[in-house]
GROMACS .gro file of C-alpha atoms in nm:
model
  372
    1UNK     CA    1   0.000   0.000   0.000
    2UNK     CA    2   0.146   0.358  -0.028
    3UNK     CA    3   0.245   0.581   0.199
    4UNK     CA    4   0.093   0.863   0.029
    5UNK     CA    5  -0.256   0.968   0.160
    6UNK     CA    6  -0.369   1.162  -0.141
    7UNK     CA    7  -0.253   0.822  -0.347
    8UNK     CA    8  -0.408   0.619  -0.067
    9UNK     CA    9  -0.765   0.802  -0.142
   10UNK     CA   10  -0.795   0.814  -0.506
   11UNK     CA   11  -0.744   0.394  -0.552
   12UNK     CA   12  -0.932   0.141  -0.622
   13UNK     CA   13  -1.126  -0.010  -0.309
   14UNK     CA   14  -1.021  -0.314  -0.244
   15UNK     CA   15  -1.231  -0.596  -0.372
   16UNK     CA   16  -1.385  -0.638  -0.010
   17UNK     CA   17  -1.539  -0.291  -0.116
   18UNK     CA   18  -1.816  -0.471  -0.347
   19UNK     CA   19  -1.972  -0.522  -0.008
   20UNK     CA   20  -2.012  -0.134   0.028
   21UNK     CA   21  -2.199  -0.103  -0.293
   22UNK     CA   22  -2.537  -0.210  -0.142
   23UNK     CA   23  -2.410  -0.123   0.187
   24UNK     CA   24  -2.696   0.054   0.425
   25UNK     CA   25  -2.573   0.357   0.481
   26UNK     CA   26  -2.561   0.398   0.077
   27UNK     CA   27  -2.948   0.302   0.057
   28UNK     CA   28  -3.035   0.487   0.321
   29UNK     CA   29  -2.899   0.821   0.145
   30UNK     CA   30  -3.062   0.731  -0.157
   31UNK     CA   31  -3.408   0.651  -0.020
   32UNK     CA   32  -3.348   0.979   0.177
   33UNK     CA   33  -3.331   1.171  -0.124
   34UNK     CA   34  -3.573   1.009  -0.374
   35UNK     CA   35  -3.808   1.065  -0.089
   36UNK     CA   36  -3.776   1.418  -0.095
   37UNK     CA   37  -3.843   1.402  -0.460
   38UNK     CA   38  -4.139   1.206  -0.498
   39UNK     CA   39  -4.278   1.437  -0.231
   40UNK     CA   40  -4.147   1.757  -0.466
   41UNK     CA   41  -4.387   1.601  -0.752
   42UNK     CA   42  -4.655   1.474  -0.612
   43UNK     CA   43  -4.790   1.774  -0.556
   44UNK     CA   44  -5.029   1.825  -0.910
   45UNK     CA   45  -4.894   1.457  -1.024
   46UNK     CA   46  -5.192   1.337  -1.231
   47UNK     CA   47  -5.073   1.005  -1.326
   48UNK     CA   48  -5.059   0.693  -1.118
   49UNK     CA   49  -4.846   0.792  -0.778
   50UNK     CA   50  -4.672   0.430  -0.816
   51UNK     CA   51  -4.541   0.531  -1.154
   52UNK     CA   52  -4.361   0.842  -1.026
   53UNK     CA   53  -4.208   0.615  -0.701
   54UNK     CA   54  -4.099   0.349  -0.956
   55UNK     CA   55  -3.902   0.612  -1.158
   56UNK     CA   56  -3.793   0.800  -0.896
   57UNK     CA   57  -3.647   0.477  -0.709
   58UNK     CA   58  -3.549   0.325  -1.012
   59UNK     CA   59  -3.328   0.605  -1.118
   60UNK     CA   60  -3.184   0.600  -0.775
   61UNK     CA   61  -3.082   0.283  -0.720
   62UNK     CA   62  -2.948   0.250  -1.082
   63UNK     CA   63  -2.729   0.569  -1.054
   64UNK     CA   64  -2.588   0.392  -0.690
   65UNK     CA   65  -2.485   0.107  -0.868
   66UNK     CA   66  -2.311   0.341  -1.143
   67UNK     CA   67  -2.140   0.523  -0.842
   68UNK     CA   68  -2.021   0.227  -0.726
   69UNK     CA   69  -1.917   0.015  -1.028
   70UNK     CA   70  -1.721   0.274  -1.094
   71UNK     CA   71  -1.562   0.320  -0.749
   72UNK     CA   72  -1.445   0.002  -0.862
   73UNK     CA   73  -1.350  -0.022  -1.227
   74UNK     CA   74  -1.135   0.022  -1.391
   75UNK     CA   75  -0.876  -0.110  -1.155
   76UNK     CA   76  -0.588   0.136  -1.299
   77UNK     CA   77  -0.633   0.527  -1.400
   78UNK     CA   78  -0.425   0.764  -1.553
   79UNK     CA   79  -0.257   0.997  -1.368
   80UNK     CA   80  -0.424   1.300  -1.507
   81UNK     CA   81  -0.776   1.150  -1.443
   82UNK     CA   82  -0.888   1.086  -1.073
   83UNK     CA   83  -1.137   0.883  -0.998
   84UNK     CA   84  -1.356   1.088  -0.797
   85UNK     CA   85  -1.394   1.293  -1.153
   86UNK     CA   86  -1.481   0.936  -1.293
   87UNK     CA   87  -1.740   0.887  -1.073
   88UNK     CA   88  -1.907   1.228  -1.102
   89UNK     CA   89  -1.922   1.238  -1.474
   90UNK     CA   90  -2.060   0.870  -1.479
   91UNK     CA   91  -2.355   0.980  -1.230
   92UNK     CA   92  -2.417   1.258  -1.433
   93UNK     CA   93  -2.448   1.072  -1.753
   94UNK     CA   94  -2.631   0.788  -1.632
   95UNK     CA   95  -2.921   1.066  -1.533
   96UNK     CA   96  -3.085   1.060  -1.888
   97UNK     CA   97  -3.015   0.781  -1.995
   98UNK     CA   98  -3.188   0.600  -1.659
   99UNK     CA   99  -3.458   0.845  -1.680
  100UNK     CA  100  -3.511   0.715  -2.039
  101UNK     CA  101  -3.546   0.397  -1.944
  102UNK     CA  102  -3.776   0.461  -1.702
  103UNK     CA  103  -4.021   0.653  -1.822
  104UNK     CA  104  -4.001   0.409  -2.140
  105UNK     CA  105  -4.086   0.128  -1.923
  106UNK     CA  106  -4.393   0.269  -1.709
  107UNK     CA  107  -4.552   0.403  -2.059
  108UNK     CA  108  -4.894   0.265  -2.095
  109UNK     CA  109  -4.965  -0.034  -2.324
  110UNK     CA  110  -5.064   0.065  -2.672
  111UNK     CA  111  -4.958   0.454  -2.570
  112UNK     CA  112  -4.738   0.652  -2.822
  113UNK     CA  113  -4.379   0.695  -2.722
  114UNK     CA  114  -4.346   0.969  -2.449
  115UNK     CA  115  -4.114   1.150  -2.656
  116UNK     CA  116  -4.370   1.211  -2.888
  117UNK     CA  117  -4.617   1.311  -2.630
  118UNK     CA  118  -4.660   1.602  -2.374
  119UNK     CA  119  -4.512   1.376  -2.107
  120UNK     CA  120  -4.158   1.469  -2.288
  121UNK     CA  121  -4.160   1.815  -2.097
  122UNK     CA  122  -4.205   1.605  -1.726
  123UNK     CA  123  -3.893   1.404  -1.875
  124UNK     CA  124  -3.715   1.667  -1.939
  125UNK     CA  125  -3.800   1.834  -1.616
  126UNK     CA  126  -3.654   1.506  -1.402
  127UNK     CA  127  -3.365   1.547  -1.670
  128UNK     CA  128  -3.316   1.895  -1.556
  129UNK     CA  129  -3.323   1.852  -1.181
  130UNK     CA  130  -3.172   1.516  -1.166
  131UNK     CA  131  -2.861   1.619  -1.330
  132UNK     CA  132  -2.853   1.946  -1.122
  133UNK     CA  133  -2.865   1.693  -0.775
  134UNK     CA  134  -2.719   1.379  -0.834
  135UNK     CA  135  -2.341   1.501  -0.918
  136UNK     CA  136  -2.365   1.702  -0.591
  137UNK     CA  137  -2.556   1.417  -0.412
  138UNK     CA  138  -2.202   1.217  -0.556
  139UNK     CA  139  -1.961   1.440  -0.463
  140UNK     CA  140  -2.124   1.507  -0.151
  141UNK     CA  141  -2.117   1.140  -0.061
  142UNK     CA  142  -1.723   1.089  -0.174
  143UNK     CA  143  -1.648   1.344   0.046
  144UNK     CA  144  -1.773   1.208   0.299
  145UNK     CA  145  -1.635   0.848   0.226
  146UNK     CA  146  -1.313   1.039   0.197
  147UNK     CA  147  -1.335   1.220   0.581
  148UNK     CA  148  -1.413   0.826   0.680
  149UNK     CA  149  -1.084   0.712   0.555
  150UNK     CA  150  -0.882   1.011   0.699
  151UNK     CA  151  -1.049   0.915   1.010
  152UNK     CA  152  -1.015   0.551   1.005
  153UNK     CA  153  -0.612   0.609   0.878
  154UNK     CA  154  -0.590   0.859   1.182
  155UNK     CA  155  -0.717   0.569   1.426
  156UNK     CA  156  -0.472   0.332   1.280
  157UNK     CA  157  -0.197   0.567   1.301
  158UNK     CA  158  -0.300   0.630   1.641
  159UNK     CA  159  -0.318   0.202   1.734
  160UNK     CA  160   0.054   0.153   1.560
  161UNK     CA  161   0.189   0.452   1.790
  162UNK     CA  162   0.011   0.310   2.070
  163UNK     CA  163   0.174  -0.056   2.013
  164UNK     CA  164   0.494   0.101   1.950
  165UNK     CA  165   0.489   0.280   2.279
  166UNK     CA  166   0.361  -0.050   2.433
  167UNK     CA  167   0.673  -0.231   2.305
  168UNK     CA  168   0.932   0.050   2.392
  169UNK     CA  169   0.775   0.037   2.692
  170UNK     CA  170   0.860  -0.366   2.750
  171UNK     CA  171   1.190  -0.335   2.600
  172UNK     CA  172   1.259  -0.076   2.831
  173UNK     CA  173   1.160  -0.276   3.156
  174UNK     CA  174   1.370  -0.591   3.033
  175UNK     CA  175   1.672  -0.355   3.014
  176UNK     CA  176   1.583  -0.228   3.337
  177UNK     CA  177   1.581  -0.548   3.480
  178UNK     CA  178   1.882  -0.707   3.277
  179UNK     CA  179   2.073  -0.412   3.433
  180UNK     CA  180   1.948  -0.542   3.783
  181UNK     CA  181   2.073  -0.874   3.739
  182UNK     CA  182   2.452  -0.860   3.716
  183UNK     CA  183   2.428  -0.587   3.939
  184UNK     CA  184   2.277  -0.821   4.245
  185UNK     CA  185   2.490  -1.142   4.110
  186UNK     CA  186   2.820  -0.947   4.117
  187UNK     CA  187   2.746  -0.850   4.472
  188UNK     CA  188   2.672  -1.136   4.596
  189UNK     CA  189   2.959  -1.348   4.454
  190UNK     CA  190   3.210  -1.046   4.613
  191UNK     CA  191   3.029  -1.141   4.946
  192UNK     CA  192   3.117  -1.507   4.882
  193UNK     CA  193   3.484  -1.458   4.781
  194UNK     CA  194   3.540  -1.212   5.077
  195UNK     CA  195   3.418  -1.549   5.295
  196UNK     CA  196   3.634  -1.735   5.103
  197UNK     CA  197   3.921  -1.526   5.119
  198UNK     CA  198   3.904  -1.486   5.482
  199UNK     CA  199   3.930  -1.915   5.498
  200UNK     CA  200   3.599  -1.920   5.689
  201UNK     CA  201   3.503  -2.309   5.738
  202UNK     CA  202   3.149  -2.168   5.607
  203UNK     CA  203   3.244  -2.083   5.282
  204UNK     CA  204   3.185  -2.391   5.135
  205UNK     CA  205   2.834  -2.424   5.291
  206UNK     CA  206   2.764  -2.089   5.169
  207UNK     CA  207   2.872  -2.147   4.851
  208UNK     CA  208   2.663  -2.471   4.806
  209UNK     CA  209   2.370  -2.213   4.934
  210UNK     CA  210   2.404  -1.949   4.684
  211UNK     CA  211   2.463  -2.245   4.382
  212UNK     CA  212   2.052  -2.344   4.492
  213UNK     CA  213   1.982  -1.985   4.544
  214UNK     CA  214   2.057  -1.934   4.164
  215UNK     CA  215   1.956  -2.218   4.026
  216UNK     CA  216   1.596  -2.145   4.187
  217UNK     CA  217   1.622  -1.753   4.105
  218UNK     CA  218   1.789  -1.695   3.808
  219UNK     CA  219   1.498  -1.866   3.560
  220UNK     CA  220   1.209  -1.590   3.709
  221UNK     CA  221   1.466  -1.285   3.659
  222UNK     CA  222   1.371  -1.326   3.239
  223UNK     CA  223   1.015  -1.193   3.326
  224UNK     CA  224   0.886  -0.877   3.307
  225UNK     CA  225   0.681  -0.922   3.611
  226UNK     CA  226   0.715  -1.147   3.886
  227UNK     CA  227   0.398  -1.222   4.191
  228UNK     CA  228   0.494  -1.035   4.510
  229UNK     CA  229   0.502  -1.455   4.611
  230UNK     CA  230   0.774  -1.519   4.439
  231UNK     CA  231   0.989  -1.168   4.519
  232UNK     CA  232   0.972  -1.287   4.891
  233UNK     CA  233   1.079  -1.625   4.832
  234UNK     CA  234   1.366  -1.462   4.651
  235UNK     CA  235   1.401  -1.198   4.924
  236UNK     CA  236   1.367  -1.507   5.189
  237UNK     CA  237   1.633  -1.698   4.971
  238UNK     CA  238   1.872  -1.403   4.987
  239UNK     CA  239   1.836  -1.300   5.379
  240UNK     CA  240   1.917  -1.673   5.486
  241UNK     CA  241   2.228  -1.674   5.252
  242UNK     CA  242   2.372  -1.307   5.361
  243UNK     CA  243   2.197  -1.489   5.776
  244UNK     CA  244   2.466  -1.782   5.624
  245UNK     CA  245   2.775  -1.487   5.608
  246UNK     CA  246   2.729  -1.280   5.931
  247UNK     CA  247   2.533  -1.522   6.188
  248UNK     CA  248   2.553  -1.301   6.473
  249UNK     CA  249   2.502  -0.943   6.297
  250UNK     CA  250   2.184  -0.995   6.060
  251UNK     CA  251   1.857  -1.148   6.160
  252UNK     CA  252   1.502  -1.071   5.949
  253UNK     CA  253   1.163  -1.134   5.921
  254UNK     CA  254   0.913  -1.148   5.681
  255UNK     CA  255   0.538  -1.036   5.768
  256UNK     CA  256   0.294  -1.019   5.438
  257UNK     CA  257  -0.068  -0.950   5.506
  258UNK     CA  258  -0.283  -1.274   5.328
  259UNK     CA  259  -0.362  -1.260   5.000
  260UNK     CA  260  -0.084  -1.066   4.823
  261UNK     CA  261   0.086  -1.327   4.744
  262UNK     CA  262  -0.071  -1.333   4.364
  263UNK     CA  263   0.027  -0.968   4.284
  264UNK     CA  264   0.244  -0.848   4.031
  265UNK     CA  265   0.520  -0.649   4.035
  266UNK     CA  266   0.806  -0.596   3.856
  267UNK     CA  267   1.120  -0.848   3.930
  268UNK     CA  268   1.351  -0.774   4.149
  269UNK     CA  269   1.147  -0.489   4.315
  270UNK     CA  270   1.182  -0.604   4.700
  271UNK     CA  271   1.511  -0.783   4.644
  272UNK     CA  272   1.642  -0.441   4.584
  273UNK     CA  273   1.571  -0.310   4.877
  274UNK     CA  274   1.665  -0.588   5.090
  275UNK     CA  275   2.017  -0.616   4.907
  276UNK     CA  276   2.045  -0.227   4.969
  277UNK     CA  277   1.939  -0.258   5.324
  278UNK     CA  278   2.172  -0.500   5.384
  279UNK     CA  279   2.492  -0.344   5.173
  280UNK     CA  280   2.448   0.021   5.303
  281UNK     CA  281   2.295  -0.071   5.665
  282UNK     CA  282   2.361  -0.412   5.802
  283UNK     CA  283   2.702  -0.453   5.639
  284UNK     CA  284   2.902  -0.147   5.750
  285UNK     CA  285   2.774  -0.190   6.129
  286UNK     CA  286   3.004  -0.386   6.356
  287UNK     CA  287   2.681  -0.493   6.556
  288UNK     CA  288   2.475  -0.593   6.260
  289UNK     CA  289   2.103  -0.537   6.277
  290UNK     CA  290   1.745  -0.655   6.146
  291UNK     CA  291   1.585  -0.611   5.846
  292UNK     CA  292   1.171  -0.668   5.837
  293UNK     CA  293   0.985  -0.697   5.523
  294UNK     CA  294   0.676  -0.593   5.564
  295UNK     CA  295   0.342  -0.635   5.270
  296UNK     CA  296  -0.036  -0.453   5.328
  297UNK     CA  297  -0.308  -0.310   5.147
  298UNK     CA  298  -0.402   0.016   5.252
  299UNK     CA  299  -0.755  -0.068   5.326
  300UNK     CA  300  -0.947   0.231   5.438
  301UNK     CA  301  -0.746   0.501   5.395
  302UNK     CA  302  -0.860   0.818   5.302
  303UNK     CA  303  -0.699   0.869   4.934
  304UNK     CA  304  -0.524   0.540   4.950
  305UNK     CA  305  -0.787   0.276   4.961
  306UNK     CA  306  -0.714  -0.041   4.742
  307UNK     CA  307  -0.334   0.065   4.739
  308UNK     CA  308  -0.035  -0.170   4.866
  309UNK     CA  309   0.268  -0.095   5.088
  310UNK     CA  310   0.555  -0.275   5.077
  311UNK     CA  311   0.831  -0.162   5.376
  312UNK     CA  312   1.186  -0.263   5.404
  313UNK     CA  313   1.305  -0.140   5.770
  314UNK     CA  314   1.679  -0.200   5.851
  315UNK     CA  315   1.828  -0.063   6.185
  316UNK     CA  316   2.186  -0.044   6.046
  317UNK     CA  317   2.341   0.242   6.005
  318UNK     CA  318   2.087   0.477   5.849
  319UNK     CA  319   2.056   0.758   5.537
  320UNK     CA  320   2.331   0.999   5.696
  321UNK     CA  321   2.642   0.742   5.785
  322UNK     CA  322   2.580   0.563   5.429
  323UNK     CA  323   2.552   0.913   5.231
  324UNK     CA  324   2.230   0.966   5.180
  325UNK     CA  325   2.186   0.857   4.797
  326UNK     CA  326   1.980   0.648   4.641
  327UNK     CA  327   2.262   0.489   4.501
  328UNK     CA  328   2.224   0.294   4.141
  329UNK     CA  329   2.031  -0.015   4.237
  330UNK     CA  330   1.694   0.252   4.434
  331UNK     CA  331   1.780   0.478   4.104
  332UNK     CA  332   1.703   0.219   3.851
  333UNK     CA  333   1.392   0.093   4.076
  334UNK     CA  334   1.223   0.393   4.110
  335UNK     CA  335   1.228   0.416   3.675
  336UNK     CA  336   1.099   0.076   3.673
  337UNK     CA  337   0.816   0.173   3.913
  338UNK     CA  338   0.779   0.471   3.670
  339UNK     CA  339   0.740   0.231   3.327
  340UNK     CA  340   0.532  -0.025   3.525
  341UNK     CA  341   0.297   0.185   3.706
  342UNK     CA  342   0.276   0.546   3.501
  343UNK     CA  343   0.332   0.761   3.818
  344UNK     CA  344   0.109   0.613   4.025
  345UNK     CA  345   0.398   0.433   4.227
  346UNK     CA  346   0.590   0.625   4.464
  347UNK     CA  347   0.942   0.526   4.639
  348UNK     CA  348   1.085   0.681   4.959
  349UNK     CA  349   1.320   0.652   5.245
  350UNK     CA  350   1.271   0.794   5.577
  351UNK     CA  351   1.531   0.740   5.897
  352UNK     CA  352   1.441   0.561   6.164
  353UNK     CA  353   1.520   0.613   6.530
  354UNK     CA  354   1.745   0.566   6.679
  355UNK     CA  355   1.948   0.413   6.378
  356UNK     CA  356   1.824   0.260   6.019
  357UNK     CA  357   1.649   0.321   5.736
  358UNK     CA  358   1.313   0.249   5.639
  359UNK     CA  359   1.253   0.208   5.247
  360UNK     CA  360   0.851   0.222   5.130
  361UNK     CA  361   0.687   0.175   4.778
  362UNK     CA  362   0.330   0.249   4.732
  363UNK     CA  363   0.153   0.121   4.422
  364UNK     CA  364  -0.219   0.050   4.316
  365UNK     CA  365  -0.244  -0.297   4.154
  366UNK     CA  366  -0.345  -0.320   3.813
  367UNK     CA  367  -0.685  -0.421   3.758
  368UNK     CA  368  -0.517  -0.786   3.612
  369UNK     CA  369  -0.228  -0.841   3.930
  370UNK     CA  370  -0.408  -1.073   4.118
  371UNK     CA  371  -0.422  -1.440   4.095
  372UNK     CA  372  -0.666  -1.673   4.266
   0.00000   0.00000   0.00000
């Protein structure tokens, strides 16, 4: 097909348009108008009233089909002819000749010809009028055609961009996330081989942990969403390794309110936040700390009814001793929030007394995120 609306416009319809040429909107604006003129002259119409309807519809429908055989045919035009032109000057022409037809055909039995007759000046009347309305009725009616197509182009323009910005959209969360990956799994080998290093006698247990911790993990990091279920298996997965590293400095709990476990969210999201917890609070304190993972709908809250709250508290060091940034990991979290949720997600830390950090995101689930 070409690009080129104007081209686009003055082809041939397709051959599924042979269904338009008795389509109902087509009739309808026919009937419309030989309505109006069998009530024009049947005011003072002497003869039978059925022989004026049968012309009048007659001549209707015939100069519908001419508008739309050639809508159709010929397949090819010149350039310098367009088809709209065609289609005008066939209506116009086919006036007389229909007219002739008609008024041949209702002509009484045994009658003279009407051309030889008075009746000629009511033929040439309907000439008159009918070739005065029906190239306007036409070109009224491709106009209108034409404004459909712009419209229905505009709509598909509009459902391409859409899908576009739907696919951007995906690509963009799977780079998000591949960026996540490496970014944890670096991290926590460096934990391992600073165990090692140190000739710990639980390096080799912890290194038999982490080889099932990725096994099990590593296959649900390809998705673009993973079930809040599964993030705090991962999360649970991760806490008992790094619980595995520094026994007496890290213990955690989990507490998720029933029936989130089916919600989605996008991978990674609360593994973040417990691997920056412990990194940047747990980590640089010589006495260690706790970490709670908390999960809750925000049921009856004024302006945050239906919402969910997921909380990461740590009491290591807190926001001021580790800097205060976000850092990369909370950066690249808070865009994926962005892309998943459109805004509607928010991400914060606030200090808690008398030492820690306490990381929050607040999201409303889509419509979809829940499982049974």
């Amino acid at each position: 097909m070409s690009s080129n609306p104007a081209a686009q416009l003055n082809a041939a319809p397709s051959p599924t348009g042979w269904r338009a040429l008795l389509g109902w909107r087509r009739v309808r604006t026919v009937g419309i108008v030989c309505a109006l003129f069998i009530l024009l002259f049947s005011f003072g119409w002497e003869p039978a009233l059925w022989k004026l309807v049968a012309r009048v519809f007659g001549v209707g429908l015939v100069l519908m089909l001419v508008f739309g055989l050639f809508e159709l045919w010929p397949r090819r035009l010149p350039a310098w002819l367009p088809r709209w032109v065609l289609q005008v000057v066939a209506v116009g022409v086919a006036v007389p000749l229909a007219l002739f037809v008609a008024f041949w055909l209702t002509d009484p039995a045994g009658a003279a010809p009407f051309w030889q007759t008075k009746r000629l000046q009511g033929y040439m009347t309907f000439t008159f009028l009918g070739m005065l309305v029906a190239p306007w009725a036409a070109l009224a009616a491709l106009l209108r055609q034409r404004e459909a197509k712009v419209e229905k182009q505009a709509i598909d323009f509009e459902l391409e961009r859409s899908e576009m910005a739907r696919q951007a959209l995906e690509a963009r969360m799977r780079l998000l996330t591949a960026q996540a990956q490496p970014h944890f799994l670096f991290n926590t080998l460096a934990n391992v081989q600073a165990l090692v290093e140190t000739g710990s006698p639980r390096a080799p247990q912890l290194l038999q942990a982490l080889t099932d911790y990725l096994r099990a993990a590593v296959p649900r990091l390809d998705g673009a969403a993973n079930t809040l279920g599964q993030e705090l298996e991962l999360v649970r997965a991760y806490l008992e390794l790094m619980q595995m590293r520094m026994p007496d400095r890290l213990a955690f709990a989990l507490h998720v309110q029933p029936g989130l476990q089916g919600l989605r969210c996008p991978p990674m999201t609360l593994l973040t936040l417990v691997e920056n917890a412990v990194q940047h609070g747990i980590d640089p304190s010589e006495e260690g700390g706790r970490i709670d993972v908390l999960a809750e709908r925000l049921e009856g809250e004024a302006g945050k009814d239906g919402r969910c709250r997921l909380r990461v508290v740590d009491t290591g060091i807190g926001l001021q001793a580790s800097g205060g940034g976000l850092g990369t990991g909370l950066a690249a979290l808070r865009e994926r929030l962005l892309w998943a949720y459109g805004g509607s997600a928010t991400l914060g830390l606030q200090e808690v007394h008398p030492h820690g950090i306490q990381a929050t995101i607040e999201f409303t689930p889509h419509s979809d995120a829940t499982r049974p």
